[in-house]
């Protein structure tokens, strides 16, 4: 059964599906892309091969989400905790990011997609950080869908930065602590102008949020799949969106 729009949230105005997609499409889908290492290990390949295959899955997923009419896709590409990984793996991931920008940016731009970053990508080596800045600037005026890439992102760090900004305003005498509301906090987050998060997907069978969009996921539907990220494809995304369409979102109501 596909839910009628009236049973969806007041906050979520479902975008009409493009093509043959389901009738109810989440506006904003976030993905914890997990399982690259296990995918490689199962094939006796180095971890970087898993990440390379993961980058292919990113390409497939972006095309699939455009077909479904999803307005905003947020990908957890590098967490603030990923710096604990060996230097070689960090270099491989940074290299893949640069390669992705080189090979995909033209198509992203031509598809009227705006690239946004959450987290602090300035922590990456200068050439990578500059490439990200250029890609964001080049696509800033695009008005179609939004691709958000979480780079050096951690939700607790994002909340701490937001609190610091509110604290500074209080200290400057321009904000009354009594005026702090959920909306005011949300406005200070990296995701401030993005649509509310509707669906959060995690691949590879792990069932946790790993410091990803903790605030934003308050009312998101969660979808966990055993599929390893490099195997994720259009059918997997369609299955997640289909499950989403069948869920009843009550936001604490009845
Ligand atoms: C988790 O798998 C994946 C990552 C930490 C990195 C995600 C990166 C990509 C998909 C490739 C490049 C991304 C872009 C946006 C071009 P894991 O290594 O933790 O896997 P494991 O849990 O099986 O070891």
mmCIF file of C-alpha atoms and ligand atoms in Angstrom:
data_model
loop_
_atom_site.group_PDB
_atom_site.id
_atom_site.type_symbol
_atom_site.label_atom_id
_atom_site.label_comp_id
_atom_site.label_asym_id
_atom_site.label_seq_id
_atom_site.Cartn_x
_atom_site.Cartn_y
_atom_site.Cartn_z
ATOM 1 C CA UNK A 1 0.000 0.000 0.000
ATOM 2 C CA UNK A 2 1.317 3.446 -0.840
ATOM 3 C CA UNK A 3 0.435 6.075 1.720
ATOM 4 C CA UNK A 4 -1.684 8.983 0.712
ATOM 5 C CA UNK A 5 -0.036 12.344 1.148
ATOM 6 C CA UNK A 6 -2.444 13.320 3.916
ATOM 7 C CA UNK A 7 -0.904 10.707 6.235
ATOM 8 C CA UNK A 8 2.528 12.193 5.868
ATOM 9 C CA UNK A 9 3.932 14.888 8.088
ATOM 10 C CA UNK A 10 2.902 18.475 8.053
ATOM 11 C CA UNK A 11 6.588 19.325 7.628
ATOM 12 C CA UNK A 12 7.202 16.983 4.741
ATOM 13 C CA UNK A 13 5.668 18.110 1.517
ATOM 14 C CA UNK A 14 6.200 15.054 -0.648
ATOM 15 C CA UNK A 15 7.742 15.868 -3.971
ATOM 16 C CA UNK A 16 5.943 14.282 -6.877
ATOM 17 C CA UNK A 17 7.909 11.312 -8.125
ATOM 18 C CA UNK A 18 9.570 11.607 -11.475
ATOM 19 C CA UNK A 19 9.102 8.715 -13.879
ATOM 20 C CA UNK A 20 7.918 5.422 -12.439
ATOM 21 C CA UNK A 21 8.900 6.075 -8.808
ATOM 22 C CA UNK A 22 6.594 5.558 -5.836
ATOM 23 C CA UNK A 23 3.870 8.113 -5.103
ATOM 24 C CA UNK A 24 5.495 9.266 -1.860
ATOM 25 C CA UNK A 25 9.104 10.269 -2.156
ATOM 26 C CA UNK A 26 11.247 11.499 0.748
ATOM 27 C CA UNK A 27 12.546 14.998 0.116
ATOM 28 C CA UNK A 28 15.762 14.442 2.025
ATOM 29 C CA UNK A 29 17.594 11.108 2.243
ATOM 30 C CA UNK A 30 20.839 10.654 4.162
ATOM 31 C CA UNK A 31 23.081 7.627 3.828
ATOM 32 C CA UNK A 32 25.723 6.123 6.095
ATOM 33 C CA UNK A 33 27.764 4.348 3.427
ATOM 34 C CA UNK A 34 29.208 1.440 5.376
ATOM 35 C CA UNK A 35 30.834 -1.852 4.433
ATOM 36 C CA UNK A 36 33.514 -0.902 1.900
ATOM 37 C CA UNK A 37 36.213 -2.669 3.920
ATOM 38 C CA UNK A 38 34.200 -5.877 4.361
ATOM 39 C CA UNK A 39 33.312 -5.870 0.653
ATOM 40 C CA UNK A 40 37.012 -5.734 -0.222
ATOM 41 C CA UNK A 41 37.989 -8.312 2.415
ATOM 42 C CA UNK A 42 35.447 -10.804 1.087
ATOM 43 C CA UNK A 43 37.211 -10.524 -2.281
ATOM 44 C CA UNK A 44 40.741 -10.642 -0.854
ATOM 45 C CA UNK A 45 41.275 -7.111 -2.131
ATOM 46 C CA UNK A 46 42.898 -4.130 -0.395
ATOM 47 C CA UNK A 47 40.533 -1.767 1.436
ATOM 48 C CA UNK A 48 41.052 0.900 -1.211
ATOM 49 C CA UNK A 49 39.344 -1.390 -3.741
ATOM 50 C CA UNK A 50 36.280 -1.341 -1.474
ATOM 51 C CA UNK A 51 36.359 2.454 -1.323
ATOM 52 C CA UNK A 52 36.740 2.620 -5.117
ATOM 53 C CA UNK A 53 33.712 0.392 -5.524
ATOM 54 C CA UNK A 54 32.009 2.606 -2.932
ATOM 55 C CA UNK A 55 32.616 5.648 -5.126
ATOM 56 C CA UNK A 56 30.918 3.766 -7.993
ATOM 57 C CA UNK A 57 27.960 3.133 -5.702
ATOM 58 C CA UNK A 58 27.836 6.883 -5.005
ATOM 59 C CA UNK A 59 27.545 7.559 -8.760
ATOM 60 C CA UNK A 60 24.767 4.940 -9.139
ATOM 61 C CA UNK A 61 22.910 6.253 -6.105
ATOM 62 C CA UNK A 62 22.980 9.868 -7.293
ATOM 63 C CA UNK A 63 21.538 8.862 -10.660
ATOM 64 C CA UNK A 64 18.913 6.697 -8.972
ATOM 65 C CA UNK A 65 17.893 9.426 -6.550
ATOM 66 C CA UNK A 66 17.508 11.893 -9.426
ATOM 67 C CA UNK A 67 15.250 9.387 -11.194
ATOM 68 C CA UNK A 68 13.133 9.002 -8.071
ATOM 69 C CA UNK A 69 12.805 12.760 -7.689
ATOM 70 C CA UNK A 70 14.618 13.017 -4.330
ATOM 71 C CA UNK A 71 15.353 16.670 -3.634
ATOM 72 C CA UNK A 72 18.321 16.323 -1.303
ATOM 73 C CA UNK A 73 20.810 13.509 -0.677
ATOM 74 C CA UNK A 74 23.325 13.675 2.167
ATOM 75 C CA UNK A 75 26.258 11.253 2.136
ATOM 76 C CA UNK A 76 28.482 10.472 5.118
ATOM 77 C CA UNK A 77 31.804 10.350 3.267
ATOM 78 C CA UNK A 78 34.280 11.058 6.078
ATOM 79 C CA UNK A 79 33.504 11.395 9.764
ATOM 80 C CA UNK A 80 35.451 13.466 12.254
ATOM 81 C CA UNK A 81 36.434 10.096 13.786
ATOM 82 C CA UNK A 82 37.797 8.731 10.499
ATOM 83 C CA UNK A 83 41.105 10.556 11.158
ATOM 84 C CA UNK A 84 41.885 7.592 13.434
ATOM 85 C CA UNK A 85 42.339 5.423 10.316
ATOM 86 C CA UNK A 86 45.824 4.701 8.943
ATOM 87 C CA UNK A 87 47.379 7.572 7.000
ATOM 88 C CA UNK A 88 47.415 5.509 3.819
ATOM 89 C CA UNK A 89 43.657 4.917 3.959
ATOM 90 C CA UNK A 90 43.007 8.622 4.623
ATOM 91 C CA UNK A 91 45.154 9.448 1.580
ATOM 92 C CA UNK A 92 43.216 6.905 -0.506
ATOM 93 C CA UNK A 93 39.877 8.386 0.554
ATOM 94 C CA UNK A 94 41.113 11.926 -0.134
ATOM 95 C CA UNK A 95 42.359 10.810 -3.557
ATOM 96 C CA UNK A 96 38.991 9.246 -4.367
ATOM 97 C CA UNK A 97 37.234 12.431 -3.342
ATOM 98 C CA UNK A 98 39.408 14.451 -5.727
ATOM 99 C CA UNK A 99 38.903 11.916 -8.495
ATOM 100 C CA UNK A 100 35.155 12.044 -7.907
ATOM 101 C CA UNK A 101 35.149 15.831 -8.269
ATOM 102 C CA UNK A 102 37.249 15.611 -11.456
ATOM 103 C CA UNK A 103 35.066 12.978 -13.076
ATOM 104 C CA UNK A 104 31.593 13.924 -11.837
ATOM 105 C CA UNK A 105 31.480 17.676 -11.362
ATOM 106 C CA UNK A 106 30.595 18.483 -14.965
ATOM 107 C CA UNK A 107 27.646 16.106 -14.873
ATOM 108 C CA UNK A 108 26.571 17.321 -11.427
ATOM 109 C CA UNK A 109 26.651 20.921 -12.636
ATOM 110 C CA UNK A 110 24.911 20.120 -15.940
ATOM 111 C CA UNK A 111 22.174 18.359 -13.944
ATOM 112 C CA UNK A 112 21.547 21.617 -12.036
ATOM 113 C CA UNK A 113 22.651 19.982 -8.762
ATOM 114 C CA UNK A 114 24.013 22.146 -5.971
ATOM 115 C CA UNK A 115 26.892 20.674 -3.982
ATOM 116 C CA UNK A 116 26.981 21.435 -0.271
ATOM 117 C CA UNK A 117 29.410 20.358 2.414
ATOM 118 C CA UNK A 118 28.654 19.748 6.067
ATOM 119 C CA UNK A 119 31.509 19.424 8.537
ATOM 120 C CA UNK A 120 34.851 21.118 8.108
ATOM 121 C CA UNK A 121 36.575 20.086 4.883
ATOM 122 C CA UNK A 122 39.409 22.583 5.491
ATOM 123 C CA UNK A 123 41.055 19.853 7.560
ATOM 124 C CA UNK A 124 41.896 17.969 4.354
ATOM 125 C CA UNK A 125 45.108 18.616 2.447
ATOM 126 C CA UNK A 126 45.040 22.036 0.736
ATOM 127 C CA UNK A 127 44.555 20.805 -2.851
ATOM 128 C CA UNK A 128 41.568 18.644 -1.877
ATOM 129 C CA UNK A 129 40.041 21.408 0.252
ATOM 130 C CA UNK A 130 40.458 23.894 -2.609
ATOM 131 C CA UNK A 131 38.847 21.502 -5.097
ATOM 132 C CA UNK A 132 35.875 21.111 -2.775
ATOM 133 C CA UNK A 133 35.599 24.900 -2.395
ATOM 134 C CA UNK A 134 35.666 25.351 -6.176
ATOM 135 C CA UNK A 135 33.032 22.649 -6.707
ATOM 136 C CA UNK A 136 30.758 24.234 -4.102
ATOM 137 C CA UNK A 137 31.233 27.695 -5.619
ATOM 138 C CA UNK A 138 30.669 26.467 -9.176
ATOM 139 C CA UNK A 139 27.363 24.776 -8.309
ATOM 140 C CA UNK A 140 26.127 27.313 -5.749
ATOM 141 C CA UNK A 141 23.617 28.893 -8.124
ATOM 142 C CA UNK A 142 22.059 25.591 -9.202
ATOM 143 C CA UNK A 143 18.393 25.257 -8.426
ATOM 144 C CA UNK A 144 17.625 21.574 -8.938
ATOM 145 C CA UNK A 145 18.459 19.003 -6.277
ATOM 146 C CA UNK A 146 21.137 19.238 -3.588
ATOM 147 C CA UNK A 147 24.001 16.840 -2.960
ATOM 148 C CA UNK A 148 25.340 17.238 0.557
ATOM 149 C CA UNK A 149 28.633 15.562 1.373
ATOM 150 C CA UNK A 150 29.599 15.197 5.012
ATOM 151 C CA UNK A 151 33.363 15.687 5.241
ATOM 152 C CA UNK A 152 35.199 15.654 8.537
ATOM 153 C CA UNK A 153 31.702 15.753 9.990
ATOM 154 C CA UNK A 154 30.539 14.747 13.446
ATOM 155 C CA UNK A 155 27.119 15.575 14.770
ATOM 156 C CA UNK A 156 28.293 16.306 18.305
ATOM 157 C CA UNK A 157 30.945 18.652 16.932
ATOM 158 C CA UNK A 158 28.297 20.368 14.756
ATOM 159 C CA UNK A 159 26.085 20.856 17.834
ATOM 160 C CA UNK A 160 29.029 22.142 19.887
ATOM 161 C CA UNK A 161 29.846 24.687 17.146
ATOM 162 C CA UNK A 162 26.193 25.785 17.052
ATOM 163 C CA UNK A 163 26.094 26.189 20.841
ATOM 164 C CA UNK A 164 29.309 28.220 20.728
ATOM 165 C CA UNK A 165 27.730 30.611 18.210
ATOM 166 C CA UNK A 166 24.633 31.025 20.364
ATOM 167 C CA UNK A 167 26.876 31.541 23.408
ATOM 168 C CA UNK A 168 28.741 34.307 21.604
ATOM 169 C CA UNK A 169 25.463 36.039 20.785
ATOM 170 C CA UNK A 170 24.398 35.794 24.421
ATOM 171 C CA UNK A 171 27.745 37.194 25.518
ATOM 172 C CA UNK A 172 27.408 40.055 23.032
ATOM 173 C CA UNK A 173 23.991 40.829 24.505
ATOM 174 C CA UNK A 174 22.142 40.159 21.236
ATOM 175 C CA UNK A 175 20.417 36.965 22.313
ATOM 176 C CA UNK A 176 18.228 36.302 25.334
ATOM 177 C CA UNK A 177 18.823 32.705 26.577
ATOM 178 C CA UNK A 178 15.059 32.435 27.003
ATOM 179 C CA UNK A 179 14.730 32.862 23.227
ATOM 180 C CA UNK A 180 16.686 29.665 22.498
ATOM 181 C CA UNK A 181 14.318 27.271 20.772
ATOM 182 C CA UNK A 182 14.738 24.149 18.630
ATOM 183 C CA UNK A 183 14.303 26.318 15.527
ATOM 184 C CA UNK A 184 17.032 28.707 16.673
ATOM 185 C CA UNK A 185 19.426 25.809 17.282
ATOM 186 C CA UNK A 186 18.555 24.217 13.923
ATOM 187 C CA UNK A 187 19.335 27.523 12.225
ATOM 188 C CA UNK A 188 22.926 27.341 13.509
ATOM 189 C CA UNK A 189 23.566 23.806 12.260
ATOM 190 C CA UNK A 190 25.468 23.026 9.049
ATOM 191 C CA UNK A 191 22.169 21.758 7.616
ATOM 192 C CA UNK A 192 20.297 25.010 8.344
ATOM 193 C CA UNK A 193 18.771 25.613 4.930
ATOM 194 C CA UNK A 194 18.240 21.994 3.909
ATOM 195 C CA UNK A 195 14.870 20.234 3.894
ATOM 196 C CA UNK A 196 14.047 18.252 7.054
ATOM 197 C CA UNK A 197 15.607 14.797 7.025
ATOM 198 C CA UNK A 198 12.987 12.217 6.033
ATOM 199 C CA UNK A 199 14.889 8.977 5.597
ATOM 200 C CA UNK A 200 18.231 7.812 6.957
ATOM 201 C CA UNK A 201 19.748 4.676 5.418
ATOM 202 C CA UNK A 202 22.678 2.698 6.803
ATOM 203 C CA UNK A 203 24.206 -0.137 4.865
ATOM 204 C CA UNK A 204 26.234 -3.189 5.964
ATOM 205 C CA UNK A 205 24.056 -4.469 8.802
ATOM 206 C CA UNK A 206 25.329 -2.071 11.488
ATOM 207 C CA UNK A 207 22.463 -0.566 13.468
ATOM 208 C CA UNK A 208 23.708 2.732 14.880
ATOM 209 C CA UNK A 209 23.952 6.392 13.894
ATOM 210 C CA UNK A 210 27.696 6.846 14.499
ATOM 211 C CA UNK A 211 27.506 10.560 15.263
ATOM 212 C CA UNK A 212 25.655 11.355 12.005
ATOM 213 C CA UNK A 213 22.832 13.931 11.910
ATOM 214 C CA UNK A 214 21.736 13.177 15.484
ATOM 215 C CA UNK A 215 19.602 16.319 15.770
ATOM 216 C CA UNK A 216 18.255 16.111 12.235
ATOM 217 C CA UNK A 217 17.266 12.450 12.596
ATOM 218 C CA UNK A 218 14.862 13.186 15.458
ATOM 219 C CA UNK A 219 11.841 12.311 13.306
ATOM 220 C CA UNK A 220 13.518 10.683 10.324
ATOM 221 C CA UNK A 221 12.571 7.172 9.325
ATOM 222 C CA UNK A 222 15.504 4.797 9.754
ATOM 223 C CA UNK A 223 16.285 2.054 7.265
ATOM 224 C CA UNK A 224 19.010 -0.508 7.883
ATOM 225 C CA UNK A 225 20.092 -2.967 5.241
ATOM 226 C CA UNK A 226 22.648 -5.786 5.234
ATOM 227 C CA UNK A 227 23.776 -4.770 1.742
ATOM 228 C CA UNK A 228 27.381 -3.592 1.779
ATOM 229 C CA UNK A 229 27.779 -0.081 0.387
ATOM 230 C CA UNK A 230 29.661 -1.087 -2.809
ATOM 231 C CA UNK A 231 26.697 -3.333 -3.708
ATOM 232 C CA UNK A 232 24.115 -0.594 -3.126
ATOM 233 C CA UNK A 233 22.206 0.253 -6.302
ATOM 234 C CA UNK A 234 19.012 1.676 -7.748
ATOM 235 C CA UNK A 235 16.949 -1.319 -6.580
ATOM 236 C CA UNK A 236 18.254 -0.921 -2.985
ATOM 237 C CA UNK A 237 17.377 2.774 -2.952
ATOM 238 C CA UNK A 238 13.958 2.073 -4.438
ATOM 239 C CA UNK A 239 13.372 -0.586 -1.749
ATOM 240 C CA UNK A 240 14.271 1.879 1.018
ATOM 241 C CA UNK A 241 12.010 4.553 -0.474
ATOM 242 C CA UNK A 242 9.220 2.010 -0.797
ATOM 243 C CA UNK A 243 9.510 1.085 2.893
ATOM 244 C CA UNK A 244 9.516 4.808 3.727
ATOM 245 C CA UNK A 245 6.345 5.302 1.691
ATOM 246 C CA UNK A 246 4.599 2.609 3.753
ATOM 247 C CA UNK A 247 5.546 4.058 7.112
ATOM 248 C CA UNK A 248 3.207 6.270 9.040
ATOM 249 C CA UNK A 249 4.983 9.293 10.465
ATOM 250 C CA UNK A 250 3.285 10.556 13.587
ATOM 251 C CA UNK A 251 5.795 13.005 15.085
ATOM 252 C CA UNK A 252 4.705 12.042 18.584
ATOM 253 C CA UNK A 253 1.033 12.414 17.742
ATOM 254 C CA UNK A 254 -1.453 9.535 17.417
HETATM 255 C C1 LIG B 1 32.732 3.015 5.391
HETATM 256 O O1 LIG B 1 33.216 1.742 5.055
HETATM 257 C C2 LIG B 1 33.032 3.965 4.351
HETATM 258 C C3 LIG B 1 33.819 5.083 4.502
HETATM 259 C C4 LIG B 1 34.460 5.431 5.760
HETATM 260 C C5 LIG B 1 34.103 6.006 3.396
HETATM 261 C C6 LIG B 1 33.029 6.237 2.397
HETATM 262 C C7 LIG B 1 33.685 6.611 1.132
HETATM 263 C C8 LIG B 1 33.271 6.270 -0.098
HETATM 264 C C9 LIG B 1 31.989 5.599 -0.358
HETATM 265 C C10 LIG B 1 34.120 6.544 -1.289
HETATM 266 C C11 LIG B 1 34.254 7.939 -1.756
HETATM 267 C C12 LIG B 1 33.121 8.864 -1.472
HETATM 268 C C13 LIG B 1 32.759 9.894 -2.289
HETATM 269 C C14 LIG B 1 31.712 10.845 -1.867
HETATM 270 C C15 LIG B 1 33.355 10.060 -3.602
HETATM 271 P P1 LIG B 1 34.292 1.044 6.004
HETATM 272 O O2 LIG B 1 35.626 1.308 5.426
HETATM 273 O O3 LIG B 1 34.120 1.491 7.419
HETATM 274 O O4 LIG B 1 33.861 -0.450 5.833
HETATM 275 P P2 LIG B 1 33.983 -1.624 6.907
HETATM 276 O O5 LIG B 1 33.121 -1.231 8.086
HETATM 277 O O6 LIG B 1 33.441 -2.810 6.168
HETATM 278 O O7 LIG B 1 35.440 -1.747 7.250
#
